Amino acid sequence: MLRVIGKLKNLLLALVLLFTVTTPALAAQVFVNGEQLNVSTVNESGITLIPLRAIFQSLNAIVNWDEVSQTVTATKAQTTVKLQIGSSTAYINGQAVTLQVPGKIIKGNTMVPLRFVSEALDANVKWDGVAQTITITSVSETPIEQATTEKIDNINTQHNNATEWKPIWEKILDRTNIHRVWFWKDKQFAIVRGEERLYFKEPDNRDWSSKVYADNIYLSAQNAHFYIYGVALTPEKMYMSIFYENENKLLVSNDGIKWVSDGLNPPSDYYRYWITAPKNKTLLANSRGLLKQSLNGGNSWNYDITSRCAPWDNVTFMGDKIFAVLDNKLKTSNDLEDWQDTGFEISDANICKYYIGNIFSEESIIGKAVPSIDYPKDNTVVAFNPASTGSVCISPDGGNNWLTLKKDSFKWREGTVPSRITSVAVSNYLILAGTFDGVVFYSVNKGQTWQKTKINADVLDLAIKDNIALAATNKGVYQMDCTNLVHSLSSQ
């Protein structure tokens, strides 16, 4: 009798395990904001699990994974979600939430409860049992049907005392200024206009050095007629177009200190401004109104006779797309041959062209576009035109449609004349916009709302990396640590 009871217990245990085992969901299709995800869902005790990265990224969240603690952190706008593998407790903006099923790793994929993640990131979830379809829709998603100009009035005009710019390089500047700053590899760089020198600094070093050499010659305006036209970056190399020893040269460097021109054959008529595409190592030069391309890092150049720009127009790469201004319209191409109109037309009479290009230039009318390096998941593109009106342009959909935030959108101080926006920088959470009167606006929600900080100098350029911001001014280089700012605003 006992033997029979034992067999029955084993049978019951087997049945329990059979019906509680994690099994693939039956042909469940997952749609996020109208697009189907190519993922496999898993059913555990009636709870649908889905690969974490797919669902987080499809909902435009920034994902960080801590291998040591097996913890996932997802940030979207002002919401931060933390979830540890194996734990039945997750945290939304610091508040504990109990999970029906702990997150787990299945076949190398981190699987998390679908409904919890979707609702935590402000999304609606619907299940159609007949069609076996899961539909997820972001509550905050607003489709953009056409290019528009939008005024943003909710600017906080009070200075934020939690953010402070500190000078890290003060220079006595007569007819010079710190014209450009940027991060590259393990160094910070700056161009001093007037001296015509390229400076660099190690992160842990307080002093800036101008000991830059081209073809083993100290590069300085003191020993030759010298002028820096522009600088362009790839992950491996830095390129610099200069006028040196009575000729135009295209230099290349692996460290930003030692430069060589040997082996490079730039176009004979290239003129000042040019640009790189780090993804495929293609270089583009805007040469007296004609686009040129180099597929081998500048060793040889081809003309693109199908797309002629007027002089001073520029092009830029954003993801897989190329943008250029043709006939007063911002157009895009994937191959430099077939150009499509983005619907963004330049109508301001004070601006002859909308200048766009992720280059450095001494011309104040030339703009800089920020390829969506730091917003890769949601495909946000930020650009600006620091000409007479000074405007920031934001495209939520990769450059197909644009929202223009002009200077009259900001609530400027009464009785003062607003100066134009001169520069823009973008990080994981921040958009920075600097002005000539020393105001630096910042936004943590893609330009929907703005706050501001103040520098007692003219802001000519901005750069940001790892929450450290640099500002090039007419009084030197200033630095601000944005870590606490990002954390405080993200948790609001």
C-alpha positions as a printed Julia matrix, in Angstrom:
492×3 Matrix{Float64}:
  0.0    0.0     0.0
  2.79   2.39    0.9
  4.5    1.56   -2.38
  1.32   2.51   -4.29
  1.0    5.77   -2.35
  4.64   6.55   -3.14
  4.06   5.98   -6.84
  0.99   8.23   -6.72
  3.03  10.99   -5.06
  5.71  10.74   -7.73
  3.04  10.84  -10.42
  1.43  13.93   -8.89
  4.84  15.62   -8.59
  5.54  14.88  -12.24
  2.19  16.35  -13.23
  2.88  19.5   -11.21
  6.28  19.91  -12.85
  4.74  19.27  -16.24
  2.27  22.1   -15.87
  4.62  24.57  -14.22
  7.56  24.19  -16.57
  8.54  27.18  -18.68
  7.29  26.62  -22.23
  7.38  28.67  -25.41
  4.21  30.69  -26.02
  2.07  29.39  -28.85
  2.99  31.49  -31.91
  2.46  34.76  -30.02
  3.14  37.79  -32.22
  4.39  40.94  -30.51
  3.76  44.4   -31.96
  5.3   47.53  -30.44
  3.94  50.85  -31.67
  2.72  49.15  -34.84
  5.94  47.28  -35.63
  6.26  43.53  -35.19
  9.18  42.28  -33.09
 11.02  39.2   -34.26
 11.17  37.6   -30.81
 10.14  34.37  -29.14
  8.01  34.67  -26.02
  7.92  32.21  -23.14
  5.0   31.26  -20.92
  5.63  30.53  -17.26
  2.63  29.83  -15.05
  0.46  31.95  -17.31
  2.89  34.88  -17.33
  4.4   35.91  -20.67
  8.13  36.52  -20.63
  9.94  38.34  -23.41
 13.63  39.07  -24.15
 14.52  42.12  -22.09
 16.66  43.96  -24.61
 14.09  43.67  -27.38
 11.23  45.06  -25.33
 13.27  47.77  -23.6
 14.82  49.08  -26.78
 11.57  48.92  -28.73
 10.06  51.18  -26.07
 12.93  53.67  -26.55
 14.65  52.93  -23.26
 18.39  53.13  -22.65
 19.61  49.8   -21.29
 22.55  49.11  -18.98
 23.55  45.62  -17.79
 25.64  44.93  -14.67
 27.16  41.47  -15.11
 28.42  41.26  -11.53
 25.06  41.9    -9.85
 23.0   40.51  -12.76
 21.0   43.73  -12.73
 19.33  45.49  -15.63
 18.68  49.23  -15.55
 16.41  50.83  -18.14
 15.9   54.57  -18.42
 13.27  56.32  -20.47
 12.7   60.06  -20.04
 12.16  60.48  -16.29
 11.53  56.82  -15.5
 14.22  54.43  -14.27
 13.54  50.71  -13.92
 15.88  48.3   -12.12
 15.46  44.54  -12.17
 17.77  41.85  -10.84
 17.74  38.38  -12.35
 16.16  35.88   -9.94
 14.58  38.54   -7.74
 10.82  38.92   -7.39
 11.22  42.63   -6.58
 11.89  45.36   -9.14
 12.23  49.11   -8.65
 10.59  51.94  -10.57
 12.15  55.29   -9.68
 13.26  53.74   -6.39
  9.85  52.33   -5.48
  9.69  48.56   -4.9
  7.32  46.57   -7.11
  6.55  42.86   -6.68
  6.86  40.72   -9.79
  4.6   37.79  -10.49
  7.55  35.94  -12.0
 11.21  36.85  -11.4
 13.35  37.71  -14.38
 15.52  34.84  -15.57
 18.02  33.88  -18.25
 16.73  31.36  -20.8
 18.96  30.15  -23.63
 21.26  33.11  -23.19
 18.45  35.69  -23.25
 17.35  37.69  -20.24
 13.6   37.1   -20.02
 11.32  39.43  -18.07
  7.56  39.71  -17.53
  6.08  41.45  -20.53
  3.3   43.29  -18.8
  5.43  44.63  -15.96
  8.13  46.03  -18.22
  5.65  47.52  -20.66
  3.58  49.22  -17.99
  6.68  50.33  -16.08
  7.87  52.14  -19.21
  4.54  53.9   -19.73
  2.93  51.63  -22.31
 -0.44  49.96  -22.84
 -0.54  46.19  -23.34
 -3.37  44.3   -25.04
 -3.69  40.54  -25.54
 -5.79  39.06  -28.34
 -6.27  35.42  -27.45
 -7.95  34.56  -30.73
 -5.22  36.05  -32.92
 -2.48  35.18  -30.41
 -1.23  38.76  -30.64
  0.35  41.05  -28.05
  0.06  44.75  -28.84
  2.16  47.3   -26.94
  1.6   51.02  -27.45
  3.64  53.78  -25.83
  1.32  56.19  -24.09
  3.61  59.12  -24.84
  4.06  58.24  -28.51
  2.61  60.91  -30.79
  2.95  60.19  -34.51
  4.45  63.03  -36.55
  2.63  63.38  -39.83
  4.6   66.25  -41.3
  7.4   68.66  -40.57
  6.29  71.36  -38.18
  7.6   74.37  -36.33
  6.77  74.17  -32.67
  7.21  76.74  -29.92
  8.29  75.43  -26.55
  7.17  77.82  -23.82
  7.81  75.81  -20.66
 11.35  77.03  -20.09
 12.51  77.32  -16.51
 14.26  80.71  -16.57
 15.72  80.35  -13.09
 19.38  79.43  -12.87
 19.91  75.96  -11.48
 22.32  76.28   -8.57
 22.93  72.53   -8.62
 24.87  72.93  -11.86
 28.04  74.93  -11.93
 30.57  75.62  -14.67
 34.17  75.75  -13.48
 37.09  77.13  -15.5
 39.67  74.45  -16.26
 41.76  76.6   -18.61
 41.77  80.38  -18.26
 43.59  82.26  -21.0
 44.36  85.94  -21.39
 42.7   86.42  -24.75
 43.23  89.55  -26.8
 42.05  88.87  -30.34
 41.7   85.16  -29.74
 39.14  82.77  -28.34
 38.71  79.09  -27.57
 36.78  78.35  -30.71
 36.11  74.6   -30.55
 36.28  71.84  -27.91
 35.73  68.11  -28.24
 36.46  64.71  -26.7
 38.33  62.03  -28.61
 39.75  58.78  -27.32
 41.34  59.59  -23.94
 41.94  63.31  -24.49
 40.2   66.66  -24.62
 40.96  68.96  -27.56
 40.54  72.65  -28.3
 41.25  75.02  -31.18
 42.37  78.53  -30.27
 41.36  80.91  -33.02
 43.84  83.77  -33.45
 46.79  81.69  -32.32
 45.78  79.01  -34.84
 46.87  76.25  -32.53
 45.43  72.86  -31.68
 45.66  72.15  -27.94
 45.11  68.89  -26.09
 44.88  67.74  -22.48
 44.93  64.39  -20.69
 41.92  63.89  -18.36
 44.08  63.8   -15.21
 46.37  66.63  -16.32
 45.54  70.25  -15.51
 47.78  71.7   -18.22
 46.98  72.05  -21.92
 49.7   71.46  -24.49
 50.07  72.69  -28.07
 52.97  70.39  -28.93
 51.33  69.13  -32.09
 53.47  68.01  -35.03
 52.74  67.57  -38.73
 55.32  65.67  -40.74
 57.71  66.11  -37.78
 57.34  69.9   -37.89
 55.88  71.8   -34.94
 52.49  72.91  -36.17
 52.09  76.6   -35.41
 51.25  79.86  -37.09
 54.55  81.16  -35.77
 56.69  79.3   -38.31
 54.46  79.34  -41.37
 51.32  80.83  -42.81
 48.99  78.46  -41.02
 45.23  78.18  -40.69
 42.97  75.41  -39.35
 39.87  74.94  -41.49
 38.17  72.03  -39.79
 38.48  68.8   -37.84
 36.59  65.55  -38.39
 36.61  62.38  -36.31
 36.31  58.64  -36.72
 36.72  56.18  -33.84
 40.26  55.33  -34.99
 41.54  58.51  -36.66
 41.25  62.27  -36.54
 41.43  64.3   -39.76
 42.3   67.99  -40.03
 42.05  70.25  -43.06
 44.55  73.12  -42.91
 46.28  75.8   -44.95
 50.0   75.3   -44.38
 53.08  76.44  -46.29
 50.93  78.08  -48.98
 48.86  75.01  -49.79
 45.82  73.13  -48.57
 46.57  69.9   -46.76
 44.59  67.05  -45.34
 46.31  65.61  -42.26
 45.55  62.41  -40.37
 46.48  61.35  -36.84
 46.1   58.3   -34.62
 46.53  60.21  -31.36
 45.81  63.88  -32.14
 49.44  64.82  -31.51
 51.47  63.46  -34.41
 49.99  64.19  -37.84
 51.05  63.08  -41.3
 50.04  64.12  -44.79
 52.06  61.52  -46.7
 49.94  59.22  -48.86
 46.85  61.39  -48.75
 45.71  62.97  -51.97
 42.95  65.49  -51.23
 41.06  67.09  -54.11
 43.01  69.98  -55.56
 40.06  72.33  -55.22
 38.63  71.14  -51.91
 37.68  74.11  -49.84
 37.76  74.16  -46.09
 34.83  72.05  -45.01
 34.57  68.31  -45.06
 33.03  65.52  -43.05
 33.44  61.86  -42.11
 31.22  58.83  -41.83
 32.8   56.74  -39.07
 30.59  53.73  -39.78
 32.05  52.87  -43.19
 35.15  55.07  -43.19
 33.83  57.18  -46.08
 34.97  60.79  -46.18
 32.91  63.51  -47.82
 34.31  66.87  -48.84
 32.25  69.86  -49.84
 34.53  71.27  -52.51
 33.47  74.61  -53.94
 29.9   73.42  -54.07
 30.55  69.88  -55.27
 30.29  66.83  -53.04
 33.2   64.4   -53.21
 33.62  61.03  -51.62
 36.58  58.9   -50.63
 36.09  55.22  -49.91
 39.63  54.59  -48.71
 40.22  57.15  -45.99
 41.22  60.02  -48.25
 43.76  58.33  -50.52
 41.62  58.97  -53.59
 38.46  60.93  -54.28
 35.44  60.63  -56.56
 33.04  63.34  -57.61
 29.33  63.02  -57.07
 28.08  64.92  -60.1
 24.46  64.19  -59.29
 24.28  66.43  -56.24
 25.73  69.9   -56.54
 25.49  72.14  -53.5
 25.96  75.86  -53.42
 29.19  76.98  -51.74
 29.13  76.77  -47.93
 26.42  74.14  -47.85
 27.44  71.1   -45.87
 26.52  67.48  -45.47
 26.44  65.12  -42.52
 25.9   61.47  -41.71
 23.27  60.4   -39.21
 23.09  56.66  -38.85
 22.75  55.18  -42.32
 21.53  58.41  -43.89
 23.31  61.34  -45.5
 21.83  64.83  -45.13
 22.55  67.88  -47.28
 20.96  71.2   -48.17
 20.01  71.31  -51.85
 17.95  74.17  -53.29
 17.16  75.54  -49.83
 15.71  72.2   -48.74
 17.08  69.64  -46.34
 17.36  66.36  -48.26
 18.56  62.87  -47.43
 20.17  60.03  -49.33
 21.46  56.55  -48.63
 23.82  56.36  -51.59
 24.67  59.94  -52.67
 22.62  59.41  -55.81
 18.93  59.32  -54.93
 18.05  62.35  -52.79
 14.7   62.53  -50.98
 13.09  65.68  -49.63
 12.67  65.59  -45.83
  9.92  68.21  -45.97
 12.06  70.67  -44.01
 12.34  73.86  -46.07
 14.4   76.89  -45.18
 12.02  79.82  -45.18
 13.74  82.33  -42.9
 14.74  85.33  -45.01
 17.7   85.99  -42.72
 19.24  82.61  -43.47
 20.29  81.91  -47.03
 20.79  78.24  -46.33
 20.28  75.82  -43.5
 23.81  74.76  -42.75
 24.19  71.26  -41.47
 27.32  69.22  -40.92
 29.11  67.59  -38.02
 32.28  69.53  -38.71
 34.26  72.21  -36.92
 34.49  75.53  -38.7
 35.65  79.05  -38.03
 32.55  80.44  -39.75
 29.86  81.42  -37.25
 27.11  80.73  -39.77
 28.04  77.09  -40.14
 25.95  74.72  -38.05
 26.82  71.41  -36.47
 24.53  68.41  -36.55
 24.85  65.77  -33.9
 24.47  62.26  -35.35
 22.28  60.22  -33.05
 25.29  58.64  -31.4
 23.81  58.93  -27.93
 20.16  58.4   -28.84
 20.58  55.28  -30.99
 17.59  53.42  -29.59
 14.94  56.02  -30.26
 16.52  57.4   -33.44
 16.46  61.01  -32.24
 18.53  63.46  -34.3
 19.51  66.92  -33.08
 20.84  69.73  -35.28
 21.1   73.49  -35.02
 21.71  76.64  -37.01
 23.58  79.35  -35.09
 22.96  82.01  -37.75
 20.98  85.18  -37.16
 17.97  83.46  -35.62
 19.78  80.64  -33.85
 17.53  77.6   -33.73
 17.69  74.04  -32.43
 16.09  71.37  -34.59
 15.04  67.97  -33.27
 13.91  65.02  -35.36
 12.32  62.19  -33.36
 12.24  59.83  -36.34
 15.78  59.82  -37.7
 15.58  62.96  -39.82
 12.37  62.39  -41.78
 10.43  65.08  -39.92
 11.71  67.98  -37.86
 10.58  70.19  -35.0
 12.2   73.63  -34.91
 12.83  75.31  -31.57
 13.69  78.92  -32.39
 15.06  81.49  -30.01
 11.67  83.17  -29.6
 10.45  79.88  -28.15
 12.5   80.53  -25.03
 11.32  82.9   -22.31
 14.16  85.37  -22.45
 14.67  87.99  -19.77
 12.58  91.09  -20.33
 14.47  94.13  -21.51
 17.33  92.17  -23.02
 18.1   91.19  -26.57
 18.54  87.42  -26.87
 21.75  86.33  -28.51
 21.75  83.49  -30.96
 22.39  79.86  -30.17
 25.98  79.05  -31.07
 26.42  75.37  -30.3
 24.7   72.14  -29.36
 25.93  68.94  -27.68
 24.1   65.69  -26.94
 24.75  62.9   -24.42
 22.77  59.91  -23.21
 20.33  62.1   -21.32
 21.14  65.73  -22.09
 20.79  68.18  -24.94
 22.91  71.29  -24.34
 22.47  74.56  -26.27
 24.87  77.46  -25.73
 24.47  81.17  -26.55
 26.67  84.21  -27.0
 25.45  85.77  -23.75
 26.78  82.87  -21.69
 23.53  80.99  -21.16
 23.6   77.21  -21.61
 20.15  75.65  -21.92
 19.74  71.97  -21.15
 16.98  69.43  -21.64
 16.61  65.84  -20.45
 13.45  65.05  -22.42
 14.45  65.6   -26.04
 13.77  69.33  -26.05
 10.26  69.28  -24.6
 11.3   71.36  -21.57
 14.44  73.37  -20.91
 16.36  74.81  -17.96
 19.48  76.91  -17.99
 22.86  77.55  -16.44
 25.16  80.54  -16.79
 28.8   81.1   -17.78
 30.3   84.57  -17.54
 31.66  84.35  -21.07
 30.54  83.95  -24.67
 29.84  80.28  -25.34
 31.23  79.32  -28.75
 31.14  75.53  -28.63
 29.99  72.66  -26.41
 30.97  69.01  -26.0
 29.83  66.3   -23.61
 31.02  62.78  -22.8
 30.25  60.53  -19.82
 28.26  63.35  -18.19
 31.25  65.74  -18.34
 30.47  68.87  -20.38
 33.03  71.27  -21.87
 32.34  74.81  -23.05
 34.65  76.77  -25.35
 34.43  80.5   -24.6
 36.25  83.76  -25.22
 37.69  83.47  -21.7
 38.88  79.87  -21.76
 37.51  76.36  -21.35
 34.85  75.64  -18.72
 33.76  72.26  -17.41
 30.61  71.01  -15.68
 29.95  67.62  -14.09
 26.39  66.71  -15.12
 26.16  63.44  -13.18
 24.06  64.75  -10.29
 22.01  66.85  -12.68
 21.12  63.86  -14.83
 20.3   61.68  -11.83
 18.15  64.33  -10.14
 16.19  65.17  -13.27
 15.79  61.53  -14.28
 14.28  60.69  -10.9
 11.73  63.49  -10.96
